[in-house]
Amino acid sequence: MTHESTDQKSERANGTTSAMVKVDCSIGCTGHNRWSRIEAHSMLLVILLVLTACGSSGGEKAHEQPAPQSQTQSSVRSACDVLTGEDVSAILAQKLQARPDLEDQGPRHSSCGYYPAEGYGVLYLTVYWRGGQQEWDTWQMATQYAGKTWEQIEKVDSNQITGASLVNGLGDRAYFGGILPSLVLKDDILLEFKLPLVTDEKRNFPLLAQAALARLQ
Protein backbone atom coordinates (compact mmCIF):
# COMPACT_ATOMS: atom_id res chain seq x y z
CA MET A 1 0.00 0.00 0.00
CA THR A 2 3.06 2.18 0.07
CA HIS A 3 3.28 4.44 -2.99
CA GLU A 4 6.49 3.63 -4.84
CA SER A 5 8.34 4.82 -7.87
CA THR A 6 8.75 2.59 -10.92
CA ASP A 7 12.42 2.05 -10.05
CA GLN A 8 11.55 0.97 -6.51
CA LYS A 9 8.98 -1.51 -7.77
CA SER A 10 11.51 -2.86 -10.25
CA GLU A 11 14.06 -3.33 -7.49
CA ARG A 12 11.55 -5.21 -5.39
CA ALA A 13 10.55 -7.36 -8.34
CA ASN A 14 14.19 -8.20 -9.01
CA GLY A 15 14.64 -9.06 -5.35
CA THR A 16 11.68 -11.42 -5.54
CA THR A 17 13.11 -13.12 -8.63
CA SER A 18 16.36 -13.74 -6.77
CA ALA A 19 14.45 -15.00 -3.77
CA MET A 20 12.42 -17.41 -5.91
CA VAL A 21 15.67 -18.87 -7.23
CA LYS A 22 16.58 -19.55 -3.65
CA VAL A 23 13.15 -21.09 -3.06
CA ASP A 24 13.82 -23.63 -5.84
CA CYS A 25 17.08 -24.54 -4.20
CA SER A 26 15.55 -24.87 -0.75
CA ILE A 27 13.05 -27.42 -2.07
CA GLY A 28 15.76 -29.74 -3.31
CA CYS A 29 18.61 -28.92 -0.93
CA THR A 30 19.33 -29.66 2.68
CA GLY A 31 21.81 -28.66 5.37
CA HIS A 32 23.37 -25.20 5.10
CA ASN A 33 21.02 -24.20 2.26
CA ARG A 34 17.98 -24.49 4.52
CA TRP A 35 16.42 -21.12 5.32
CA SER A 36 16.91 -19.41 8.67
CA ARG A 37 13.93 -17.85 10.47
CA ILE A 38 15.09 -14.36 9.48
CA GLU A 39 15.29 -15.39 5.84
CA ALA A 40 11.79 -16.85 6.12
CA HIS A 41 10.43 -13.57 7.44
CA SER A 42 12.21 -11.65 4.69
CA MET A 43 10.92 -13.86 1.90
CA LEU A 44 7.32 -13.61 3.08
CA LEU A 45 7.58 -9.84 3.35
CA VAL A 46 9.05 -9.56 -0.17
CA ILE A 47 6.20 -11.61 -1.63
CA LEU A 48 3.57 -9.51 0.12
CA LEU A 49 5.13 -6.16 -0.72
CA VAL A 50 5.55 -6.97 -4.41
CA LEU A 51 2.05 -8.37 -4.72
CA THR A 52 0.39 -5.42 -3.03
CA ALA A 53 2.43 -2.97 -5.13
CA CYS A 54 1.41 -4.77 -8.32
CA GLY A 55 -2.19 -5.03 -7.21
CA SER A 56 -2.59 -1.33 -6.48
CA SER A 57 -0.33 0.28 -9.11
CA GLY A 58 -2.37 -0.74 -12.10
CA GLY A 59 -5.67 0.77 -11.03
CA GLU A 60 -4.69 3.50 -8.64
CA LYS A 61 -4.62 6.37 -11.12
CA ALA A 62 -7.84 5.16 -12.66
CA HIS A 63 -9.89 5.13 -9.47
CA GLU A 64 -8.22 8.04 -7.68
CA GLN A 65 -9.98 11.03 -9.17
CA PRO A 66 -8.71 14.48 -8.11
CA ALA A 67 -10.81 16.27 -5.53
CA PRO A 68 -12.52 19.54 -6.41
CA GLN A 69 -10.22 22.53 -5.92
CA SER A 70 -12.23 23.92 -3.01
CA GLN A 71 -12.07 20.59 -1.20
CA THR A 72 -8.34 20.21 -1.83
CA GLN A 73 -7.62 23.61 -0.35
CA SER A 74 -9.92 23.63 2.66
CA SER A 75 -10.86 20.10 3.73
CA VAL A 76 -7.87 17.78 3.30
CA ARG A 77 -8.05 15.48 6.30
CA SER A 78 -5.15 14.31 8.44
CA ALA A 79 -4.61 10.90 9.98
CA CYS A 80 -3.23 12.76 13.00
CA ASP A 81 -6.76 14.03 13.67
CA VAL A 82 -8.15 10.49 13.62
CA LEU A 83 -5.65 9.20 16.18
CA THR A 84 -4.05 11.97 18.21
CA GLY A 85 -0.77 11.99 20.05
CA GLU A 86 -2.72 12.23 23.30
CA ASP A 87 -4.69 9.10 22.39
CA VAL A 88 -1.57 7.10 21.68
CA SER A 89 0.30 8.41 24.73
CA ALA A 90 -2.55 7.36 27.02
CA ILE A 91 -2.90 3.89 25.49
CA LEU A 92 0.80 3.07 25.39
CA ALA A 93 1.66 4.87 28.64
CA GLN A 94 4.49 6.85 27.06
CA LYS A 95 4.70 10.43 25.84
CA LEU A 96 4.46 10.53 22.06
CA GLN A 97 3.95 13.33 19.57
CA ALA A 98 1.86 12.97 16.41
CA ARG A 99 3.62 14.22 13.28
CA PRO A 100 1.90 14.22 9.87
CA ASP A 101 3.88 12.86 6.95
CA LEU A 102 3.76 15.96 4.75
CA GLU A 103 4.93 13.99 1.71
CA ASP A 104 2.12 11.46 2.08
CA GLN A 105 -1.02 13.61 2.36
CA GLY A 106 -3.85 14.07 -0.10
CA PRO A 107 -7.58 13.77 -0.73
CA ARG A 108 -7.43 9.97 -0.85
CA HIS A 109 -5.04 9.07 1.96
CA SER A 110 -3.06 10.57 4.82
CA SER A 111 -0.26 9.30 7.07
CA CYS A 112 0.83 10.13 10.60
CA GLY A 113 3.76 9.00 12.74
CA TYR A 114 3.98 8.94 16.54
CA TYR A 115 7.37 9.81 18.00
CA PRO A 116 9.03 10.17 21.40
CA ALA A 117 11.07 13.28 22.16
CA GLU A 118 14.09 11.46 20.72
CA GLY A 119 14.39 8.37 18.58
CA TYR A 120 12.40 6.54 15.96
CA GLY A 121 8.67 6.43 15.39
CA VAL A 122 6.84 3.98 17.62
CA LEU A 123 3.92 3.49 15.24
CA TYR A 124 2.46 4.85 12.02
CA LEU A 125 -1.12 5.22 10.83
CA THR A 126 -2.27 5.62 7.24
CA VAL A 127 -5.93 6.40 6.58
CA TYR A 128 -7.39 5.68 3.14
CA TRP A 129 -10.37 8.02 3.06
CA ARG A 130 -11.86 6.28 0.06
CA GLY A 131 -11.07 3.11 -1.85
CA GLY A 132 -10.55 1.30 1.45
CA GLN A 133 -12.48 -1.76 0.34
CA GLN A 134 -10.23 -2.13 -2.69
CA GLU A 135 -7.11 -1.78 -0.52
CA TRP A 136 -8.49 -4.41 1.87
CA ASP A 137 -9.24 -6.82 -0.99
CA THR A 138 -5.78 -6.31 -2.49
CA TRP A 139 -4.08 -7.00 0.83
CA GLN A 140 -6.17 -10.10 1.51
CA MET A 141 -5.43 -11.45 -1.96
CA ALA A 142 -1.71 -10.87 -1.41
CA THR A 143 -1.63 -12.52 2.01
CA GLN A 144 -3.59 -15.53 0.80
CA TYR A 145 -1.32 -16.00 -2.20
CA ALA A 146 1.83 -15.55 -0.13
CA GLY A 147 0.49 -17.92 2.53
CA LYS A 148 -0.21 -20.67 0.00
CA THR A 149 3.18 -20.17 -1.63
CA TRP A 150 4.91 -20.35 1.72
CA GLU A 151 3.02 -23.47 2.79
CA GLN A 152 4.01 -25.24 -0.44
CA ILE A 153 7.67 -24.35 0.11
CA GLU A 154 8.13 -24.73 3.85
CA LYS A 155 5.15 -26.91 4.81
CA VAL A 156 4.21 -24.50 7.59
CA ASP A 157 1.32 -22.10 8.11
CA SER A 158 2.52 -18.58 7.25
CA ASN A 159 0.46 -17.19 10.15
CA GLN A 160 2.80 -19.03 12.51
CA ILE A 161 5.58 -16.81 11.15
CA THR A 162 3.74 -13.50 10.90
CA GLY A 163 1.50 -13.90 13.97
CA ALA A 164 -1.42 -12.65 11.85
CA SER A 165 -5.08 -13.22 12.70
CA LEU A 166 -8.53 -11.76 12.08
CA VAL A 167 -9.96 -9.62 14.89
CA ASN A 168 -13.66 -9.54 15.74
CA GLY A 169 -15.54 -6.46 16.92
CA LEU A 170 -13.46 -3.77 15.19
CA GLY A 171 -15.14 -1.79 12.40
CA ASP A 172 -16.57 -3.93 9.61
CA ARG A 173 -13.46 -6.09 9.36
CA ALA A 174 -10.13 -6.10 11.12
CA TYR A 175 -6.85 -7.92 10.71
CA PHE A 176 -3.90 -8.06 13.13
CA GLY A 177 -0.80 -8.40 10.99
CA GLY A 178 1.81 -9.37 13.56
CA ILE A 179 5.09 -8.48 11.84
CA LEU A 180 3.02 -7.12 8.93
CA PRO A 181 0.70 -4.08 8.92
CA SER A 182 -2.61 -4.36 10.78
CA LEU A 183 -5.82 -3.21 9.09
CA VAL A 184 -9.30 -2.01 10.04
CA LEU A 185 -12.03 -1.46 7.44
CA LYS A 186 -14.99 0.80 8.22
CA ASP A 187 -17.39 1.44 5.33
CA ASP A 188 -14.97 2.44 2.53
CA ILE A 189 -12.32 3.86 4.90
CA LEU A 190 -9.28 1.75 5.70
CA LEU A 191 -6.97 2.25 8.67
CA GLU A 192 -3.49 0.80 8.25
CA PHE A 193 -1.37 0.49 11.40
CA LYS A 194 2.35 -0.22 11.42
CA LEU A 195 3.55 -1.00 14.95
CA PRO A 196 7.35 -1.45 14.76
CA LEU A 197 8.15 -0.37 18.33
CA VAL A 198 4.82 -1.00 20.10
CA THR A 199 5.15 -3.42 22.98
CA ASP A 200 2.44 -6.06 23.39
CA GLU A 201 1.08 -5.02 20.02
CA LYS A 202 -1.61 -7.71 19.88
CA ARG A 203 -3.24 -6.24 23.00
CA ASN A 204 -2.67 -2.59 22.07
CA PHE A 205 -3.75 -2.77 18.43
CA PRO A 206 -7.50 -3.05 19.24
CA LEU A 207 -7.21 -0.17 21.72
CA LEU A 208 -5.55 2.07 19.14
CA ALA A 209 -8.09 1.05 16.50
CA GLN A 210 -11.04 1.76 18.79
CA ALA A 211 -9.71 5.24 19.53
CA ALA A 212 -9.36 5.96 15.80
CA LEU A 213 -12.77 4.50 14.92
CA ALA A 214 -14.45 6.70 17.52
CA ARG A 215 -13.38 9.81 15.56
CA LEU A 216 -14.56 8.42 12.23
CA GLN A 217 -18.16 8.28 13.44
PDB file of C-alpha atoms in Angstrom:
ATOM      1  CA  MET A   1       0.000   0.000   0.000  1.00  0.00           C
ATOM      2  CA  THR A   2       3.060   2.175   0.071  1.00  0.00           C
ATOM      3  CA  HIS A   3       3.281   4.445  -2.990  1.00  0.00           C
ATOM      4  CA  GLU A   4       6.494   3.634  -4.837  1.00  0.00           C
ATOM      5  CA  SER A   5       8.340   4.820  -7.874  1.00  0.00           C
ATOM      6  CA  THR A   6       8.748   2.593 -10.922  1.00  0.00           C
ATOM      7  CA  ASP A   7      12.416   2.053 -10.049  1.00  0.00           C
ATOM      8  CA  GLN A   8      11.554   0.975  -6.508  1.00  0.00           C
ATOM      9  CA  LYS A   9       8.984  -1.510  -7.769  1.00  0.00           C
ATOM     10  CA  SER A  10      11.514  -2.864 -10.255  1.00  0.00           C
ATOM     11  CA  GLU A  11      14.061  -3.331  -7.492  1.00  0.00           C
ATOM     12  CA  ARG A  12      11.548  -5.215  -5.391  1.00  0.00           C
ATOM     13  CA  ALA A  13      10.549  -7.361  -8.335  1.00  0.00           C
ATOM     14  CA  ASN A  14      14.193  -8.199  -9.008  1.00  0.00           C
ATOM     15  CA  GLY A  15      14.638  -9.061  -5.354  1.00  0.00           C
ATOM     16  CA  THR A  16      11.684 -11.416  -5.538  1.00  0.00           C
ATOM     17  CA  THR A  17      13.112 -13.124  -8.625  1.00  0.00           C
ATOM     18  CA  SER A  18      16.357 -13.737  -6.768  1.00  0.00           C
ATOM     19  CA  ALA A  19      14.453 -14.997  -3.768  1.00  0.00           C
ATOM     20  CA  MET A  20      12.416 -17.410  -5.912  1.00  0.00           C
ATOM     21  CA  VAL A  21      15.666 -18.873  -7.231  1.00  0.00           C
ATOM     22  CA  LYS A  22      16.579 -19.547  -3.647  1.00  0.00           C
ATOM     23  CA  VAL A  23      13.150 -21.085  -3.062  1.00  0.00           C
ATOM     24  CA  ASP A  24      13.815 -23.626  -5.840  1.00  0.00           C
ATOM     25  CA  CYS A  25      17.084 -24.538  -4.202  1.00  0.00           C
ATOM     26  CA  SER A  26      15.546 -24.873  -0.750  1.00  0.00           C
ATOM     27  CA  ILE A  27      13.055 -27.418  -2.066  1.00  0.00           C
ATOM     28  CA  GLY A  28      15.761 -29.737  -3.310  1.00  0.00           C
ATOM     29  CA  CYS A  29      18.614 -28.918  -0.931  1.00  0.00           C
ATOM     30  CA  THR A  30      19.330 -29.662   2.681  1.00  0.00           C
ATOM     31  CA  GLY A  31      21.813 -28.665   5.371  1.00  0.00           C
ATOM     32  CA  HIS A  32      23.368 -25.202   5.097  1.00  0.00           C
ATOM     33  CA  ASN A  33      21.020 -24.199   2.257  1.00  0.00           C
ATOM     34  CA  ARG A  34      17.980 -24.490   4.521  1.00  0.00           C
ATOM     35  CA  TRP A  35      16.417 -21.117   5.324  1.00  0.00           C
ATOM     36  CA  SER A  36      16.910 -19.406   8.670  1.00  0.00           C
ATOM     37  CA  ARG A  37      13.931 -17.847  10.468  1.00  0.00           C
ATOM     38  CA  ILE A  38      15.090 -14.360   9.485  1.00  0.00           C
ATOM     39  CA  GLU A  39      15.289 -15.388   5.838  1.00  0.00           C
ATOM     40  CA  ALA A  40      11.795 -16.852   6.115  1.00  0.00           C
ATOM     41  CA  HIS A  41      10.429 -13.573   7.438  1.00  0.00           C
ATOM     42  CA  SER A  42      12.214 -11.647   4.687  1.00  0.00           C
ATOM     43  CA  MET A  43      10.919 -13.864   1.902  1.00  0.00           C
ATOM     44  CA  LEU A  44       7.319 -13.611   3.079  1.00  0.00           C
ATOM     45  CA  LEU A  45       7.575  -9.842   3.349  1.00  0.00           C
ATOM     46  CA  VAL A  46       9.046  -9.556  -0.166  1.00  0.00           C
ATOM     47  CA  ILE A  47       6.201 -11.612  -1.634  1.00  0.00           C
ATOM     48  CA  LEU A  48       3.571  -9.508   0.121  1.00  0.00           C
ATOM     49  CA  LEU A  49       5.130  -6.156  -0.723  1.00  0.00           C
ATOM     50  CA  VAL A  50       5.554  -6.968  -4.407  1.00  0.00           C
ATOM     51  CA  LEU A  51       2.055  -8.374  -4.724  1.00  0.00           C
ATOM     52  CA  THR A  52       0.388  -5.420  -3.033  1.00  0.00           C
ATOM     53  CA  ALA A  53       2.432  -2.975  -5.125  1.00  0.00           C
ATOM     54  CA  CYS A  54       1.414  -4.768  -8.320  1.00  0.00           C
ATOM     55  CA  GLY A  55      -2.190  -5.033  -7.211  1.00  0.00           C
ATOM     56  CA  SER A  56      -2.590  -1.330  -6.483  1.00  0.00           C
ATOM     57  CA  SER A  57      -0.328   0.279  -9.109  1.00  0.00           C
ATOM     58  CA  GLY A  58      -2.372  -0.741 -12.098  1.00  0.00           C
ATOM     59  CA  GLY A  59      -5.666   0.768 -11.034  1.00  0.00           C
ATOM     60  CA  GLU A  60      -4.686   3.500  -8.636  1.00  0.00           C
ATOM     61  CA  LYS A  61      -4.623   6.371 -11.119  1.00  0.00           C
ATOM     62  CA  ALA A  62      -7.844   5.161 -12.657  1.00  0.00           C
ATOM     63  CA  HIS A  63      -9.894   5.134  -9.473  1.00  0.00           C
ATOM     64  CA  GLU A  64      -8.224   8.044  -7.682  1.00  0.00           C
ATOM     65  CA  GLN A  65      -9.976  11.029  -9.169  1.00  0.00           C
ATOM     66  CA  PRO A  66      -8.710  14.477  -8.113  1.00  0.00           C
ATOM     67  CA  ALA A  67     -10.813  16.267  -5.531  1.00  0.00           C
ATOM     68  CA  PRO A  68     -12.521  19.540  -6.407  1.00  0.00           C
ATOM     69  CA  GLN A  69     -10.219  22.532  -5.918  1.00  0.00           C
ATOM     70  CA  SER A  70     -12.229  23.925  -3.006  1.00  0.00           C
ATOM     71  CA  GLN A  71     -12.072  20.587  -1.204  1.00  0.00           C
ATOM     72  CA  THR A  72      -8.344  20.206  -1.830  1.00  0.00           C
ATOM     73  CA  GLN A  73      -7.620  23.611  -0.352  1.00  0.00           C
ATOM     74  CA  SER A  74      -9.919  23.627   2.661  1.00  0.00           C
ATOM     75  CA  SER A  75     -10.860  20.103   3.731  1.00  0.00           C
ATOM     76  CA  VAL A  76      -7.865  17.783   3.301  1.00  0.00           C
ATOM     77  CA  ARG A  77      -8.053  15.483   6.300  1.00  0.00           C
ATOM     78  CA  SER A  78      -5.155  14.314   8.437  1.00  0.00           C
ATOM     79  CA  ALA A  79      -4.609  10.905   9.978  1.00  0.00           C
ATOM     80  CA  CYS A  80      -3.229  12.756  13.005  1.00  0.00           C
ATOM     81  CA  ASP A  81      -6.763  14.031  13.669  1.00  0.00           C
ATOM     82  CA  VAL A  82      -8.155  10.490  13.620  1.00  0.00           C
ATOM     83  CA  LEU A  83      -5.654   9.202  16.179  1.00  0.00           C
ATOM     84  CA  THR A  84      -4.047  11.971  18.208  1.00  0.00           C
ATOM     85  CA  GLY A  85      -0.766  11.990  20.051  1.00  0.00           C
ATOM     86  CA  GLU A  86      -2.724  12.229  23.299  1.00  0.00           C
ATOM     87  CA  ASP A  87      -4.686   9.101  22.395  1.00  0.00           C
ATOM     88  CA  VAL A  88      -1.568   7.103  21.677  1.00  0.00           C
ATOM     89  CA  SER A  89       0.303   8.412  24.727  1.00  0.00           C
ATOM     90  CA  ALA A  90      -2.547   7.355  27.025  1.00  0.00           C
ATOM     91  CA  ILE A  91      -2.902   3.887  25.489  1.00  0.00           C
ATOM     92  CA  LEU A  92       0.800   3.068  25.385  1.00  0.00           C
ATOM     93  CA  ALA A  93       1.659   4.866  28.638  1.00  0.00           C
ATOM     94  CA  GLN A  94       4.492   6.851  27.061  1.00  0.00           C
ATOM     95  CA  LYS A  95       4.701  10.431  25.836  1.00  0.00           C
ATOM     96  CA  LEU A  96       4.459  10.529  22.059  1.00  0.00           C
ATOM     97  CA  GLN A  97       3.953  13.330  19.568  1.00  0.00           C
ATOM     98  CA  ALA A  98       1.857  12.967  16.408  1.00  0.00           C
ATOM     99  CA  ARG A  99       3.616  14.219  13.277  1.00  0.00           C
ATOM    100  CA  PRO A 100       1.902  14.223   9.874  1.00  0.00           C
ATOM    101  CA  ASP A 101       3.881  12.861   6.949  1.00  0.00           C
ATOM    102  CA  LEU A 102       3.763  15.956   4.751  1.00  0.00           C
ATOM    103  CA  GLU A 103       4.928  13.986   1.707  1.00  0.00           C
ATOM    104  CA  ASP A 104       2.116  11.462   2.081  1.00  0.00           C
ATOM    105  CA  GLN A 105      -1.019  13.614   2.363  1.00  0.00           C
ATOM    106  CA  GLY A 106      -3.853  14.069  -0.096  1.00  0.00           C
ATOM    107  CA  PRO A 107      -7.583  13.769  -0.735  1.00  0.00           C
ATOM    108  CA  ARG A 108      -7.435   9.968  -0.850  1.00  0.00           C
ATOM    109  CA  HIS A 109      -5.036   9.068   1.961  1.00  0.00           C
ATOM    110  CA  SER A 110      -3.063  10.566   4.822  1.00  0.00           C
ATOM    111  CA  SER A 111      -0.261   9.295   7.074  1.00  0.00           C
ATOM    112  CA  CYS A 112       0.831  10.129  10.602  1.00  0.00           C
ATOM    113  CA  GLY A 113       3.761   8.997  12.740  1.00  0.00           C
ATOM    114  CA  TYR A 114       3.980   8.941  16.535  1.00  0.00           C
ATOM    115  CA  TYR A 115       7.374   9.810  17.999  1.00  0.00           C
ATOM    116  CA  PRO A 116       9.026  10.172  21.402  1.00  0.00           C
ATOM    117  CA  ALA A 117      11.075  13.276  22.157  1.00  0.00           C
ATOM    118  CA  GLU A 118      14.095  11.463  20.717  1.00  0.00           C
ATOM    119  CA  GLY A 119      14.390   8.375  18.580  1.00  0.00           C
ATOM    120  CA  TYR A 120      12.399   6.540  15.961  1.00  0.00           C
ATOM    121  CA  GLY A 121       8.673   6.434  15.388  1.00  0.00           C
ATOM    122  CA  VAL A 122       6.841   3.979  17.622  1.00  0.00           C
ATOM    123  CA  LEU A 123       3.919   3.490  15.243  1.00  0.00           C
ATOM    124  CA  TYR A 124       2.462   4.850  12.021  1.00  0.00           C
ATOM    125  CA  LEU A 125      -1.118   5.216  10.827  1.00  0.00           C
ATOM    126  CA  THR A 126      -2.265   5.615   7.236  1.00  0.00           C
ATOM    127  CA  VAL A 127      -5.931   6.401   6.580  1.00  0.00           C
ATOM    128  CA  TYR A 128      -7.387   5.675   3.143  1.00  0.00           C
ATOM    129  CA  TRP A 129     -10.369   8.024   3.065  1.00  0.00           C
ATOM    130  CA  ARG A 130     -11.862   6.275   0.060  1.00  0.00           C
ATOM    131  CA  GLY A 131     -11.069   3.107  -1.846  1.00  0.00           C
ATOM    132  CA  GLY A 132     -10.554   1.305   1.446  1.00  0.00           C
ATOM    133  CA  GLN A 133     -12.483  -1.762   0.338  1.00  0.00           C
ATOM    134  CA  GLN A 134     -10.226  -2.132  -2.688  1.00  0.00           C
ATOM    135  CA  GLU A 135      -7.114  -1.777  -0.525  1.00  0.00           C
ATOM    136  CA  TRP A 136      -8.486  -4.414   1.867  1.00  0.00           C
ATOM    137  CA  ASP A 137      -9.245  -6.820  -0.989  1.00  0.00           C
ATOM    138  CA  THR A 138      -5.775  -6.312  -2.488  1.00  0.00           C
ATOM    139  CA  TRP A 139      -4.075  -7.003   0.828  1.00  0.00           C
ATOM    140  CA  GLN A 140      -6.171 -10.104   1.513  1.00  0.00           C
ATOM    141  CA  MET A 141      -5.431 -11.453  -1.957  1.00  0.00           C
ATOM    142  CA  ALA A 142      -1.709 -10.875  -1.414  1.00  0.00           C
ATOM    143  CA  THR A 143      -1.632 -12.518   2.011  1.00  0.00           C
ATOM    144  CA  GLN A 144      -3.588 -15.533   0.801  1.00  0.00           C
ATOM    145  CA  TYR A 145      -1.318 -16.005  -2.202  1.00  0.00           C
ATOM    146  CA  ALA A 146       1.831 -15.547  -0.128  1.00  0.00           C
ATOM    147  CA  GLY A 147       0.490 -17.917   2.529  1.00  0.00           C
ATOM    148  CA  LYS A 148      -0.214 -20.672  -0.001  1.00  0.00           C
ATOM    149  CA  THR A 149       3.176 -20.165  -1.628  1.00  0.00           C
ATOM    150  CA  TRP A 150       4.911 -20.349   1.722  1.00  0.00           C
ATOM    151  CA  GLU A 151       3.024 -23.473   2.792  1.00  0.00           C
ATOM    152  CA  GLN A 152       4.015 -25.236  -0.437  1.00  0.00           C
ATOM    153  CA  ILE A 153       7.668 -24.349   0.107  1.00  0.00           C
ATOM    154  CA  GLU A 154       8.134 -24.728   3.846  1.00  0.00           C
ATOM    155  CA  LYS A 155       5.151 -26.912   4.810  1.00  0.00           C
ATOM    156  CA  VAL A 156       4.207 -24.504   7.594  1.00  0.00           C
ATOM    157  CA  ASP A 157       1.319 -22.100   8.105  1.00  0.00           C
ATOM    158  CA  SER A 158       2.523 -18.576   7.254  1.00  0.00           C
ATOM    159  CA  ASN A 159       0.464 -17.188  10.153  1.00  0.00           C
ATOM    160  CA  GLN A 160       2.797 -19.028  12.515  1.00  0.00           C
ATOM    161  CA  ILE A 161       5.579 -16.814  11.153  1.00  0.00           C
ATOM    162  CA  THR A 162       3.736 -13.504  10.899  1.00  0.00           C
ATOM    163  CA  GLY A 163       1.502 -13.900  13.972  1.00  0.00           C
ATOM    164  CA  ALA A 164      -1.418 -12.645  11.848  1.00  0.00           C
ATOM    165  CA  SER A 165      -5.082 -13.223  12.696  1.00  0.00           C
ATOM    166  CA  LEU A 166      -8.527 -11.761  12.080  1.00  0.00           C
ATOM    167  CA  VAL A 167      -9.959  -9.624  14.886  1.00  0.00           C
ATOM    168  CA  ASN A 168     -13.657  -9.542  15.744  1.00  0.00           C
ATOM    169  CA  GLY A 169     -15.544  -6.463  16.919  1.00  0.00           C
ATOM    170  CA  LEU A 170     -13.462  -3.774  15.195  1.00  0.00           C
ATOM    171  CA  GLY A 171     -15.137  -1.795  12.404  1.00  0.00           C
ATOM    172  CA  ASP A 172     -16.573  -3.927   9.613  1.00  0.00           C
ATOM    173  CA  ARG A 173     -13.462  -6.089   9.357  1.00  0.00           C
ATOM    174  CA  ALA A 174     -10.126  -6.100  11.120  1.00  0.00           C
ATOM    175  CA  TYR A 175      -6.847  -7.925  10.714  1.00  0.00           C
ATOM    176  CA  PHE A 176      -3.904  -8.063  13.126  1.00  0.00           C
ATOM    177  CA  GLY A 177      -0.799  -8.404  10.986  1.00  0.00           C
ATOM    178  CA  GLY A 178       1.813  -9.370  13.560  1.00  0.00           C
ATOM    179  CA  ILE A 179       5.094  -8.481  11.842  1.00  0.00           C
ATOM    180  CA  LEU A 180       3.020  -7.123   8.927  1.00  0.00           C
ATOM    181  CA  PRO A 181       0.704  -4.077   8.923  1.00  0.00           C
ATOM    182  CA  SER A 182      -2.606  -4.360  10.780  1.00  0.00           C
ATOM    183  CA  LEU A 183      -5.824  -3.208   9.090  1.00  0.00           C
ATOM    184  CA  VAL A 184      -9.300  -2.007  10.042  1.00  0.00           C
ATOM    185  CA  LEU A 185     -12.032  -1.463   7.435  1.00  0.00           C
ATOM    186  CA  LYS A 186     -14.993   0.805   8.217  1.00  0.00           C
ATOM    187  CA  ASP A 187     -17.390   1.439   5.326  1.00  0.00           C
ATOM    188  CA  ASP A 188     -14.967   2.441   2.529  1.00  0.00           C
ATOM    189  CA  ILE A 189     -12.322   3.857   4.898  1.00  0.00           C
ATOM    190  CA  LEU A 190      -9.279   1.750   5.699  1.00  0.00           C
ATOM    191  CA  LEU A 191      -6.968   2.253   8.674  1.00  0.00           C
ATOM    192  CA  GLU A 192      -3.492   0.798   8.252  1.00  0.00           C
ATOM    193  CA  PHE A 193      -1.371   0.490  11.404  1.00  0.00           C
ATOM    194  CA  LYS A 194       2.350  -0.221  11.422  1.00  0.00           C
ATOM    195  CA  LEU A 195       3.554  -0.999  14.945  1.00  0.00           C
ATOM    196  CA  PRO A 196       7.350  -1.448  14.757  1.00  0.00           C
ATOM    197  CA  LEU A 197       8.147  -0.370  18.330  1.00  0.00           C
ATOM    198  CA  VAL A 198       4.823  -0.997  20.095  1.00  0.00           C
ATOM    199  CA  THR A 199       5.150  -3.423  22.981  1.00  0.00           C
ATOM    200  CA  ASP A 200       2.439  -6.060  23.385  1.00  0.00           C
ATOM    201  CA  GLU A 201       1.084  -5.021  20.017  1.00  0.00           C
ATOM    202  CA  LYS A 202      -1.607  -7.707  19.884  1.00  0.00           C
ATOM    203  CA  ARG A 203      -3.241  -6.239  22.996  1.00  0.00           C
ATOM    204  CA  ASN A 204      -2.670  -2.593  22.069  1.00  0.00           C
ATOM    205  CA  PHE A 205      -3.754  -2.771  18.428  1.00  0.00           C
ATOM    206  CA  PRO A 206      -7.497  -3.051  19.245  1.00  0.00           C
ATOM    207  CA  LEU A 207      -7.210  -0.166  21.720  1.00  0.00           C
ATOM    208  CA  LEU A 208      -5.545   2.066  19.144  1.00  0.00           C
ATOM    209  CA  ALA A 209      -8.089   1.052  16.504  1.00  0.00           C
ATOM    210  CA  GLN A 210     -11.043   1.757  18.792  1.00  0.00           C
ATOM    211  CA  ALA A 211      -9.713   5.243  19.531  1.00  0.00           C
ATOM    212  CA  ALA A 212      -9.357   5.963  15.799  1.00  0.00           C
ATOM    213  CA  LEU A 213     -12.773   4.500  14.919  1.00  0.00           C
ATOM    214  CA  ALA A 214     -14.446   6.700  17.519  1.00  0.00           C
ATOM    215  CA  ARG A 215     -13.384   9.806  15.557  1.00  0.00           C
ATOM    216  CA  LEU A 216     -14.565   8.415  12.234  1.00  0.00           C
ATOM    217  CA  GLN A 217     -18.160   8.283  13.443  1.00  0.00           C
TER     218      GLN A 217
END
